Coordinates of C-alpha atoms (C1' of nucleotides) in Angstrom, one line a residue:
Chain A
M159 CA 0.0 0.0 0.0
A160 CA 1.5 3.2 -1.2
A161 CA 1.6 6.4 0.8
P162 CA -1.1 9.0 0.1
F163 CA 0.1 11.7 -2.4
R164 CA -0.9 15.2 -3.0
L165 CA -3.1 16.2 -5.8
Y166 CA -4.7 19.5 -7.0
N167 CA -8.4 19.6 -6.6
T168 CA -10.4 21.8 -8.8
L169 CA -13.2 21.8 -6.1
T170 CA -11.0 23.5 -3.6
R171 CA -8.4 25.0 -5.9
R172 CA -5.7 23.6 -3.8
V173 CA -3.2 20.8 -3.7
E174 CA -4.5 18.4 -1.1
P175 CA -3.5 15.0 0.3
F176 CA -5.5 12.4 -1.7
E177 CA -7.6 10.0 0.2
P178 CA -10.0 7.6 -1.5
V179 CA -13.4 6.8 -0.1
K180 CA -12.2 3.2 0.3
P181 CA -8.6 2.9 1.5
G182 CA -6.5 1.3 -1.3
H183 CA -9.2 1.7 -3.9
V184 CA -9.6 4.4 -6.4
G185 CA -12.6 4.9 -8.6
I186 CA -11.9 7.3 -11.6
Y187 CA -14.3 8.6 -14.1
C188 CA -13.0 10.4 -17.1
C189 CA -15.0 12.0 -19.8
G190 CA -14.2 10.4 -23.2
M191 CA -14.9 11.3 -26.7
T192 CA -18.1 12.6 -28.2
V193 CA -17.9 10.4 -31.3
Y194 CA -18.7 12.7 -34.3
D195 CA -15.1 13.3 -35.5
D196 CA -11.5 12.1 -35.3
C197 CA -9.6 12.4 -32.1
H198 CA -7.1 15.3 -32.2
A199 CA -3.9 16.2 -30.3
G200 CA -5.8 18.1 -27.8
H201 CA -7.9 15.1 -26.9
A202 CA -4.7 13.0 -26.9
R203 CA -3.2 15.2 -24.3
A204 CA -6.2 14.4 -21.9
F205 CA -6.2 10.7 -22.6
I206 CA -2.4 10.4 -22.2
I207 CA -2.3 12.2 -19.0
F208 CA -5.0 10.2 -17.4
D209 CA -3.6 6.9 -18.8
A210 CA -0.2 7.8 -17.3
F211 CA -2.0 8.8 -14.0
V212 CA -3.9 5.6 -13.8
R213 CA -0.8 3.5 -14.4
R214 CA 1.0 5.5 -11.8
L215 CA -1.6 4.8 -9.2
R216 CA -1.6 1.1 -10.0
A217 CA 2.2 0.9 -9.9
R218 CA 2.1 2.6 -6.5
G219 CA -0.1 -0.2 -5.3
W220 CA -3.6 1.3 -5.4
S221 CA -6.4 -0.8 -6.7
V222 CA -7.9 1.4 -9.5
R223 CA -11.1 1.2 -11.3
F224 CA -11.0 3.5 -14.3
V225 CA -14.1 4.3 -16.4
R226 CA -14.0 6.4 -19.6
N227 CA -17.2 6.8 -21.6
Y228 CA -18.1 7.3 -25.1
T229 CA -20.8 10.0 -25.8
D230 CA -22.5 8.3 -28.8
V231 CA -25.8 10.3 -28.7
D232 CA -25.3 14.0 -29.1
D233 CA -26.6 16.9 -31.0
K234 CA -23.2 17.3 -32.8
I235 CA -23.4 13.6 -33.9
I236 CA -26.9 14.1 -35.3
H237 CA -25.9 17.3 -37.0
R238 CA -22.9 15.8 -38.6
A239 CA -24.8 12.7 -39.6
N240 CA -27.5 15.0 -41.2
E241 CA -24.8 16.9 -43.2
R242 CA -23.5 13.6 -44.6
G243 CA -26.8 11.9 -45.0
E244 CA -25.6 9.2 -42.8
D245 CA -27.4 7.3 -40.0
P246 CA -26.2 8.9 -36.7
A247 CA -25.8 5.5 -35.2
A248 CA -23.6 4.4 -37.9
L249 CA -21.5 7.5 -37.8
A250 CA -21.1 7.1 -34.0
D251 CA -20.1 3.5 -34.4
R252 CA -17.5 4.5 -37.0
Y253 CA -15.9 7.0 -34.7
V254 CA -16.0 4.8 -31.7
A255 CA -13.9 2.3 -33.8
A256 CA -11.7 5.2 -35.0
F257 CA -11.0 6.2 -31.4
A258 CA -10.4 2.6 -30.3
R259 CA -7.8 2.5 -33.1
D260 CA -6.3 5.8 -32.0
A261 CA -6.2 4.7 -28.3
A262 CA -4.3 1.6 -29.3
A263 CA -1.9 3.5 -31.5
L264 CA -1.2 5.9 -28.5
G265 CA -0.6 3.1 -26.3
L266 CA -3.5 3.8 -23.9
A267 CA -4.4 1.0 -21.5
P268 CA -8.1 -0.1 -21.9
P269 CA -10.3 1.3 -19.2
D270 CA -12.0 -1.1 -16.9
A271 CA -15.3 0.0 -18.4
E272 CA -16.1 2.0 -21.4
P273 CA -19.8 2.6 -21.2
R274 CA -21.8 4.3 -24.1
V275 CA -24.9 6.4 -23.7
T276 CA -26.8 3.9 -26.0
T277 CA -26.2 1.2 -23.6
S278 CA -26.9 3.2 -20.4
M279 CA -30.3 4.4 -21.4
D280 CA -32.2 2.7 -18.5
D281 CA -29.9 4.2 -16.0
I282 CA -30.2 7.6 -17.5
V283 CA -34.0 7.5 -17.6
A284 CA -34.2 6.2 -14.1
M285 CA -32.0 9.0 -12.8
I286 CA -34.1 11.6 -14.5
E287 CA -37.3 10.1 -13.1
R288 CA -35.8 10.3 -9.7
L289 CA -34.8 14.0 -10.1
V290 CA -38.4 14.7 -11.3
G291 CA -39.8 13.0 -8.4
Q292 CA -37.5 15.0 -6.0
G293 CA -38.7 18.2 -7.5
H294 CA -35.2 18.9 -9.0
A295 CA -36.5 18.6 -12.5
Y296 CA -39.7 19.1 -14.5
A297 CA -41.2 18.0 -17.7
V298 CA -42.5 20.4 -20.3
D299 CA -43.7 19.2 -23.8
G300 CA -41.6 16.1 -23.8
N301 CA -38.5 17.8 -22.5
V302 CA -37.1 17.5 -19.1
W303 CA -35.2 20.4 -17.4
F304 CA -33.1 20.4 -14.4
A305 CA -34.0 23.3 -12.1
V306 CA -30.7 24.7 -11.3
R307 CA -31.8 26.8 -8.4
T308 CA -33.0 23.8 -6.6
A309 CA -29.4 22.5 -6.4
P310 CA -28.1 24.0 -3.0
R311 CA -24.4 24.4 -4.1
Y312 CA -24.7 25.0 -7.8
G313 CA -21.5 26.8 -8.9
Q314 CA -19.3 25.0 -6.3
L315 CA -17.0 23.6 -8.8
S316 CA -16.6 26.4 -11.3
G317 CA -16.7 29.2 -8.6
Q318 CA -19.8 30.8 -10.5
A319 CA -22.4 32.5 -8.5
V320 CA -25.7 31.4 -9.8
D321 CA -27.0 35.0 -10.1
A322 CA -23.9 36.1 -11.9
L323 CA -24.4 33.4 -14.7
G324 CA -25.6 34.9 -18.1
S325 CA -28.2 33.1 -20.1
S326 CA -28.7 32.5 -23.7
A327 CA -32.1 30.9 -23.2
D328 CA -34.5 30.2 -26.1
P329 CA -37.7 31.9 -24.8
D330 CA -39.8 29.1 -26.4
S331 CA -38.0 26.4 -24.5
G332 CA -40.5 26.1 -21.8
K333 CA -37.7 26.4 -19.0
R334 CA -38.8 28.0 -15.9
D335 CA -35.4 29.6 -15.4
P336 CA -32.9 30.5 -18.2
L337 CA -30.2 28.7 -16.3
D338 CA -32.0 25.3 -16.3
F339 CA -30.5 22.7 -18.6
A340 CA -31.9 19.8 -20.5
L341 CA -32.0 16.2 -18.9
W342 CA -34.2 14.9 -21.7
K343 CA -34.8 16.3 -25.1
S344 CA -37.9 15.3 -27.0
A345 CA -37.3 13.9 -30.4
R346 CA -37.7 15.9 -33.5
A347 CA -38.8 14.1 -36.7
G348 CA -35.9 12.0 -37.9
D349 CA -33.9 12.2 -34.8
P350 CA -32.7 9.0 -33.0
S351 CA -34.9 8.4 -30.0
W352 CA -35.6 6.2 -27.0
P353 CA -38.8 5.7 -25.2
S354 CA -39.3 7.5 -21.9
P355 CA -42.0 8.5 -19.4
W356 CA -42.0 11.9 -21.1
G357 CA -42.2 10.4 -24.7
P358 CA -39.5 9.6 -27.2
G359 CA -36.4 11.6 -27.0
R360 CA -32.7 11.4 -26.0
P361 CA -30.6 12.4 -23.0
G362 CA -29.3 15.8 -22.6
W363 CA -25.5 16.2 -22.5
H364 CA -24.6 16.1 -18.8
I365 CA -26.9 13.4 -17.4
E366 CA -25.3 10.5 -19.2
C367 CA -22.0 11.0 -17.3
S368 CA -23.8 11.1 -13.9
A369 CA -25.7 8.0 -14.7
M370 CA -22.6 6.1 -16.1
A371 CA -20.4 7.2 -13.2
A372 CA -23.0 6.0 -10.6
R373 CA -23.6 2.7 -12.5
H374 CA -19.9 1.8 -12.8
L375 CA -18.3 3.5 -9.8
G376 CA -21.0 4.2 -7.2
E377 CA -22.7 7.4 -6.0
T378 CA -19.5 8.9 -4.7
I379 CA -16.4 8.6 -6.9
D380 CA -12.9 9.4 -5.9
I381 CA -11.7 11.4 -8.9
H382 CA -13.5 12.8 -12.0
G383 CA -11.2 13.9 -14.8
G384 CA -11.4 15.7 -18.1
G385 CA -10.2 18.8 -19.8
L386 CA -10.2 22.2 -18.2
D387 CA -12.9 23.2 -20.8
L388 CA -15.3 20.8 -19.2
V389 CA -15.5 22.5 -15.8
F390 CA -18.5 24.6 -16.8
P391 CA -21.1 23.7 -17.6
H392 CA -20.5 20.0 -18.0
H393 CA -18.9 19.0 -14.7
E394 CA -20.8 21.6 -12.8
N395 CA -24.0 20.1 -14.1
E396 CA -22.9 16.6 -13.4
V397 CA -22.2 17.6 -9.8
A398 CA -25.8 19.3 -9.4
Q399 CA -27.7 16.3 -10.9
S400 CA -25.7 13.7 -9.1
E401 CA -25.7 15.3 -5.7
C402 CA -29.4 16.1 -5.9
A403 CA -30.3 12.6 -7.1
H404 CA -28.2 10.7 -4.6
G405 CA -27.9 13.1 -1.7
A406 CA -24.1 12.2 -1.7
R407 CA -21.0 14.0 -2.7
F408 CA -20.6 13.2 -6.4
S409 CA -16.8 13.2 -6.7
N410 CA -14.3 14.0 -4.1
W411 CA -11.7 15.2 -6.6
F412 CA -11.9 16.9 -9.9
M413 CA -8.7 16.7 -11.9
H414 CA -8.6 18.8 -15.0
N415 CA -5.8 19.0 -17.5
G416 CA -4.7 22.2 -19.2
L417 CA -5.7 22.7 -22.8
L418 CA -3.4 22.6 -25.8
T419 CA -3.1 25.9 -27.7
M420 CA -2.0 26.8 -31.1
P421 CA 0.9 29.2 -31.8
G422 CA -1.5 32.1 -32.4
G423 CA -2.9 31.4 -29.0
R424 CA -6.0 29.9 -30.2
K425 CA -7.3 26.6 -28.8
M426 CA -6.9 23.6 -31.0
G427 CA -10.1 22.3 -32.3
K428 CA -11.9 21.1 -35.4
S429 CA -14.1 24.1 -35.3
E430 CA -11.0 26.2 -35.5
G431 CA -9.7 24.3 -38.4
N432 CA -6.3 23.7 -36.8
A433 CA -6.5 20.2 -35.4
F434 CA -3.9 17.7 -35.7
T435 CA -5.5 14.3 -35.8
V436 CA -4.2 11.4 -33.7
V437 CA -4.3 9.1 -36.7
D438 CA -1.9 11.5 -38.5
L439 CA 0.4 11.9 -35.5
T440 CA 0.7 8.2 -34.6
A441 CA 1.4 7.4 -38.4
A442 CA 4.2 9.9 -38.3
W443 CA 5.8 9.5 -35.0
P444 CA 6.4 6.8 -32.3
A445 CA 3.6 6.8 -29.7
E446 CA 6.1 7.2 -26.9
A447 CA 7.4 10.5 -28.3
I448 CA 3.9 11.9 -28.4
R449 CA 3.5 10.6 -24.8
L450 CA 6.8 12.2 -23.7
Y451 CA 5.8 15.5 -25.2
Y452 CA 2.8 15.7 -23.0
L453 CA 4.5 14.4 -19.9
Q454 CA 7.3 16.8 -20.1
N455 CA 4.8 19.5 -19.3
H456 CA 2.8 19.8 -16.1
Y457 CA -0.7 18.4 -16.7
R458 CA -2.3 21.5 -15.5
S459 CA -0.4 24.0 -17.6
P460 CA -1.6 25.3 -20.9
L461 CA 0.7 23.9 -23.7
A462 CA 1.4 25.6 -26.9
W463 CA 1.7 23.2 -29.8
T464 CA 4.7 23.9 -32.0
P465 CA 5.6 22.0 -35.2
D466 CA 8.9 20.9 -33.7
S467 CA 7.4 19.6 -30.5
I468 CA 7.2 15.9 -31.2
A469 CA 10.7 15.9 -32.9
E470 CA 12.3 17.3 -29.7
S471 CA 10.6 14.9 -27.6
L472 CA 11.7 12.1 -29.9
A473 CA 15.3 13.2 -29.3
M474 CA 14.7 13.2 -25.7
L475 CA 13.3 9.7 -25.7
D476 CA 16.1 8.6 -27.8
R477 CA 18.5 9.7 -25.2
L478 CA 16.8 7.8 -22.5
V479 CA 16.6 4.6 -24.5
E480 CA 20.2 4.8 -25.6
A481 CA 21.4 5.4 -22.0
R482 CA 19.3 2.3 -20.8
E483 CA 20.9 0.3 -23.7
V484 CA 24.5 1.3 -22.8
A485 CA 23.9 0.3 -19.2
S486 CA 22.2 -3.0 -20.0
R487 CA 25.1 -4.0 -22.3
M488 CA 27.5 -3.8 -19.5
T489 CA 28.8 -7.0 -18.0
G490 CA 30.6 -8.0 -14.8
D491 CA 29.6 -9.4 -11.4
G492 CA 32.0 -7.9 -8.9
E493 CA 31.3 -6.4 -5.6
A494 CA 29.8 -3.0 -6.1
A495 CA 31.6 -1.5 -3.1
R496 CA 35.0 -2.7 -4.5
L497 CA 34.2 -1.4 -7.9
L498 CA 33.2 2.0 -6.7
T499 CA 36.6 2.5 -5.2
D500 CA 38.4 1.3 -8.2
L501 CA 36.4 3.0 -10.9
G502 CA 36.2 6.5 -9.4
A503 CA 33.9 9.4 -9.1
D504 CA 31.8 8.7 -12.2
A505 CA 31.0 5.3 -10.9
A506 CA 30.1 6.5 -7.6
E507 CA 27.9 9.2 -9.1
V508 CA 25.9 6.7 -11.2
W509 CA 25.6 4.4 -8.3
R510 CA 24.4 7.2 -6.0
L511 CA 21.8 8.6 -8.5
G512 CA 20.6 5.2 -9.3
N513 CA 19.9 4.4 -5.7
A514 CA 18.5 7.8 -4.9
F515 CA 16.2 7.8 -7.9
E516 CA 13.2 5.8 -6.7
A517 CA 12.6 8.0 -3.7
A518 CA 13.0 11.3 -5.7
F519 CA 10.8 9.9 -8.5
H520 CA 8.0 9.0 -6.2
A521 CA 8.3 12.4 -4.4
A522 CA 7.9 14.2 -7.7
L523 CA 4.9 12.1 -8.9
D524 CA 3.4 12.4 -5.4
D525 CA 3.5 16.2 -5.7
D526 CA 0.5 16.7 -7.9
F527 CA 1.7 14.4 -10.6
N528 CA 4.8 16.4 -11.5
T529 CA 5.9 14.2 -14.4
A530 CA 8.2 16.9 -15.7
A531 CA 10.3 16.9 -12.6
A532 CA 10.2 13.1 -12.5
L533 CA 11.6 13.0 -16.1
G534 CA 14.2 15.5 -15.3
L535 CA 15.7 12.9 -12.8
A536 CA 15.7 10.3 -15.5
F537 CA 17.8 12.5 -17.7
E538 CA 20.1 13.4 -15.0
L539 CA 20.6 9.6 -14.5
A540 CA 21.1 9.0 -18.1
R541 CA 23.9 11.5 -18.3
A542 CA 25.6 9.8 -15.3
V543 CA 25.2 6.5 -17.1
N544 CA 26.8 7.7 -20.3
R545 CA 29.6 9.6 -18.3
F546 CA 30.5 6.3 -16.5
A547 CA 30.2 4.3 -19.8
N548 CA 33.2 6.4 -21.1
H549 CA 35.5 4.5 -18.8
K550 CA 37.6 1.9 -20.5
R551 CA 36.5 -0.8 -18.0
A552 CA 32.8 0.0 -17.6
A553 CA 31.6 -2.3 -20.4
A554 CA 33.4 -5.3 -19.0
V555 CA 32.9 -4.8 -15.3
G556 CA 30.4 -2.0 -14.8
A557 CA 27.2 -4.1 -14.6
P558 CA 27.0 -4.0 -10.8
V559 CA 27.6 -0.2 -10.8
V560 CA 24.8 0.5 -13.1
A561 CA 22.3 -2.2 -11.7
P562 CA 20.6 0.6 -9.6
A563 CA 20.2 2.9 -12.6
L564 CA 18.6 0.2 -14.6
R565 CA 16.3 -0.6 -11.8
A566 CA 15.5 3.1 -11.7
L567 CA 14.8 3.4 -15.4
A568 CA 12.6 0.3 -15.1
L569 CA 10.2 2.4 -13.1
L570 CA 9.3 4.5 -16.2
P571 CA 7.2 1.9 -18.1
P572 CA 4.8 0.9 -15.2
H573 CA 4.5 4.4 -13.8
L574 CA 4.3 6.5 -16.9
G575 CA 4.0 4.2 -19.9
L576 CA 7.4 5.4 -21.2
L577 CA 10.4 3.2 -22.2
Q578 CA 8.1 0.2 -22.8
T579 CA 10.1 -1.2 -25.8
D580 CA 13.7 -2.4 -26.3
V581 CA 16.0 -0.5 -28.4
G582 CA 15.6 -2.7 -31.5
T583 CA 11.8 -2.4 -31.6
W584 CA 12.2 1.4 -30.9
Q585 CA 14.6 2.0 -33.7
A586 CA 12.5 -0.1 -36.1
E587 CA 9.3 1.9 -35.3
L588 CA 11.3 5.2 -35.8
A589 CA 12.7 4.0 -39.1
A590 CA 9.3 2.8 -40.3
K591 CA 7.5 6.1 -39.4
V592 CA 10.1 8.7 -40.1
L593 CA 12.1 7.3 -43.2
P594 CA 9.1 7.4 -45.7
R595 CA 8.7 11.1 -45.0
R596 CA 12.3 11.5 -46.2
G597 CA 11.7 9.4 -49.2
T598 CA 13.6 6.5 -48.2
S599 CA 13.3 3.2 -46.3
A600 CA 15.2 1.0 -43.8
N601 CA 16.1 -1.4 -46.7
A602 CA 17.6 1.4 -48.8
V603 CA 19.5 2.7 -45.8
D604 CA 21.0 -0.8 -45.1
A605 CA 22.1 -1.0 -48.7
L606 CA 23.9 2.3 -48.6
V607 CA 25.5 1.3 -45.2
A608 CA 26.5 -2.0 -46.6
D609 CA 28.2 -0.1 -49.6
R610 CA 29.9 2.1 -47.2
T611 CA 31.1 -0.8 -45.1
A612 CA 32.6 -2.5 -48.2
A613 CA 34.4 0.8 -49.1
R614 CA 35.8 1.1 -45.6
N615 CA 37.0 -2.5 -45.7
G616 CA 38.9 -1.6 -48.8
R617 CA 40.1 1.6 -47.1
D618 CA 38.5 3.7 -49.8
W619 CA 37.9 6.5 -47.5
A620 CA 36.7 9.0 -50.2
R621 CA 33.9 6.6 -51.2
A622 CA 33.0 5.8 -47.6
D623 CA 32.8 9.6 -46.8
A624 CA 30.7 10.2 -49.9
L625 CA 28.2 7.5 -48.7
R626 CA 28.3 9.0 -45.3
T627 CA 27.4 12.4 -46.8
E628 CA 24.5 10.8 -48.7
L629 CA 23.2 9.0 -45.5
D630 CA 23.5 12.3 -43.7
A631 CA 21.3 14.0 -46.2
L632 CA 18.8 11.4 -45.4
G633 CA 19.0 12.2 -41.7
I634 CA 20.7 8.9 -40.9
A635 CA 23.6 8.8 -38.5
V636 CA 26.0 6.0 -39.1
M637 CA 28.1 4.7 -36.3
D638 CA 31.3 2.6 -36.4
R639 CA 31.7 1.1 -33.1
D640 CA 33.5 -2.0 -31.8
G641 CA 34.4 -3.0 -35.3
H642 CA 30.9 -3.0 -36.7
T643 CA 28.6 -0.4 -38.1
T644 CA 25.1 0.5 -37.1
W645 CA 22.8 3.4 -38.1
R646 CA 19.9 5.2 -36.6
V647 CA 17.6 7.8 -37.6
R648 CA 18.5 11.3 -36.6
V649 CA 15.6 13.3 -35.2
T650 CA 16.8 16.8 -34.7
Chain B
rG8 C1' -18.9 42.5 -17.3
rG9 C1' -18.4 37.7 -13.9
rC10 C1' -15.2 33.3 -12.4
rG11 C1' -10.3 31.6 -13.0
rC12 C1' -5.3 30.4 -14.9
rC13 C1' -0.5 31.8 -16.6
rA14 C1' 4.5 35.0 -17.3
rU15 C1' 11.6 31.6 -15.5
rA16 C1' 17.7 31.7 -21.0
rC17 C1' 17.5 31.4 -28.4
rC18 C1' 13.2 27.5 -27.8
rC19 C1' 10.5 23.8 -24.5
rA20 C1' 10.4 23.6 -19.3
rA21 C1' 10.6 22.1 -13.5
rG22 C1' 11.0 24.8 -9.2
rU23 C1' 8.2 22.9 -1.3
rG24 C1' 10.7 31.5 1.3
rG25 C1' 16.9 29.8 2.8
rU26 C1' 23.5 26.3 0.0
rU27 C1' 26.0 27.3 -7.1
rA28 C1' 17.6 28.8 -10.3
rA29 C1' 16.5 21.0 -12.3
rG30 C1' 16.1 18.8 -17.1
rG31 C1' 15.8 18.8 -22.5
rG32 C1' 16.3 21.0 -27.5
rA33 C1' 19.2 24.4 -30.4
rG34 C1' 24.1 26.9 -30.7
rA35 C1' 29.7 27.7 -29.8
rG36 C1' 34.4 25.4 -28.4
rG37 C1' 37.0 20.8 -26.8
rU38 C1' 37.8 15.2 -25.9
rU39 C1' 37.2 10.8 -28.9
rU40 C1' 37.2 9.2 -34.3
rG41 C1' 40.6 7.2 -40.8
rC42 C1' 36.4 10.9 -41.3
rA43 C1' 32.1 11.0 -38.5
rA44 C1' 28.0 9.9 -35.4
rA45 C1' 26.8 9.0 -30.4
rA46 C1' 28.7 10.0 -25.8
rC47 C1' 31.3 13.1 -22.4
rC48 C1' 33.5 18.0 -20.9
rU49 C1' 33.2 23.6 -21.1
rC50 C1' 30.2 27.9 -22.3
rC51 C1' 25.1 29.5 -22.9
rA52 C1' 19.4 33.3 -16.6
rU53 C1' 24.5 37.5 -10.7
rU54 C1' 18.6 36.4 -12.3
rC55 C1' 13.0 34.6 -12.7
rC56 C1' 7.4 40.5 -17.2
rC57 C1' 7.2 45.6 -14.4
rC58 C1' 6.4 48.5 -9.6
rG59 C1' 5.6 48.5 -4.6
rG60 C1' 5.2 45.6 0.2
rU61 C1' 5.9 41.7 4.1
rU62 C1' 10.4 39.1 5.7
rC63 C1' 17.0 38.5 8.5
rG64 C1' 15.9 36.4 3.5
rA65 C1' 11.2 36.4 -2.2
rG66 C1' 11.3 33.1 -8.8
rU67 C1' 8.4 31.4 -4.5
rC68 C1' 3.9 35.2 -0.1
rC69 C1' 0.7 40.0 -0.5
rG70 C1' -1.0 44.5 -3.5
rG71 C1' -1.0 47.2 -8.0
rG72 C1' 0.2 47.3 -13.1
rU73 C1' 1.4 45.1 -18.1
rG74 C1' 1.0 41.1 -21.4
rG75 C1' -1.2 36.2 -22.7
rC76 C1' -5.0 32.4 -22.1
rG77 C1' -9.4 29.5 -20.5
rC78 C1' -14.6 29.2 -19.1
rC79 C1' -19.4 32.1 -18.6
rU80 C1' -24.8 26.4 -21.8
rC81 C1' -20.4 23.1 -28.8
rC82 C1' -15.5 21.7 -26.5
rA83 C1' -10.3 16.9 -24.0

RNA sequence: GGCGCCAUACCCAAGUGGUUAAGGGAGAGGUUUGCAAAACCUCCAUUCCCCGGUUCGAGUCCGGGUGGCGCCUCCA
């Protein structure tokens, strides 16, 4: 059982020691995709952050139940389907499949449950009936509205005072108060609809999450997550509905990730016409480079997207992978204490940092999930490994000295989902994704390298250098090491 | 107008009032190398947007500016 950690809570606007309702068990609900379009880099930030966060909780010894929904009934879906002359359900199914593909490509661990609105309709209707029965909601002409002013603490999450909220109410809606929002919308001709006590219709946007969270995690959940843009109205309304319906706290923590912004300062979004889709990103770059890009930044900070972002992250990841490879190639089984005195200060330093890593790593991640600080430690360790590796005897006898460093780096896969592949797989993925953009392929590079090796064997340095120049132009770094030649894709 | 967030080097970026302000990328010089690459070493913020204040001590706390951003019923 791990120690409690500190986590920022949007409800209190403070970093607080995290305590789940049931000791050792954590229930997390995360708002997933509204499936009317492809997942973009902004969505990916949220999904990767919560994926890493859940991995971290589990690796720390918590038992976690993680639920992420699909919103597959929604006005935007209907609108998009009508534009395309497509059946809304078919369109939603198509984008559910697209998201599943993107999630797999990003290396997201599957949630414990992925409920959909269409399969949660009974729970949704039951919850609305309950709210109507309690006087928190009322039906008008087949619509059901939530009476915002009956929710005692409305505004608690977003810090909005009820009376300060503006309204854009449609005067013909039948709402008693402009702030009231829809729990159930009556079907217009051609809309997808489900039967209900108020006639055929579909759920409003917020009630689904309240119903699904209660179904899969109980009336009080530990952490509710999502993008900062969901705080109001979505999460505020979820709180109101759930707390009125259940008479219990809805979620003890709200965890919101900062948004991705574009260079012009504008938010990334399809409506802005500036979205980078995950299908394109994952085709172009190794998934872990994308993950590292997001985890280098604190999850709550706004993050400006720049074209070089992923390339830089790839260079960083490459550095960690290479350092781990260098360390893992070392052999020897001497006594560490003896080796440290023989091998000098650099050995002592990599030993020290390796042994100190775990505590510092946990301290960083326990401090409001500070992945950037935790990764900084890994880079410090990588440099110490490389510095030690420069010693003539390190490769032959250094294994015991770098053993703590390897144990330290082995924390990255379970805790953050980084460094999950071995160096061969990594380089192959990199080559397969990056080389086509440069108009070449791994096979073509192999052939050029083979030619160069032949030239070198014949001591034809001019030809060898000409081939190096050619490879260099393709962004290939060729390394002659220990009597044989290897190559890798240069990323910056 | 209401609610809130942010400002650290050429770029990205961490930073719990207290030793030399993490880490990465780019750049310059060096070691190494047939030449390279990678790696390592050195250099790259006497200073944290500005002005006040609290304090023995402020990047960190408070107040006021300036600039940027988010939400205020489409949003991850």
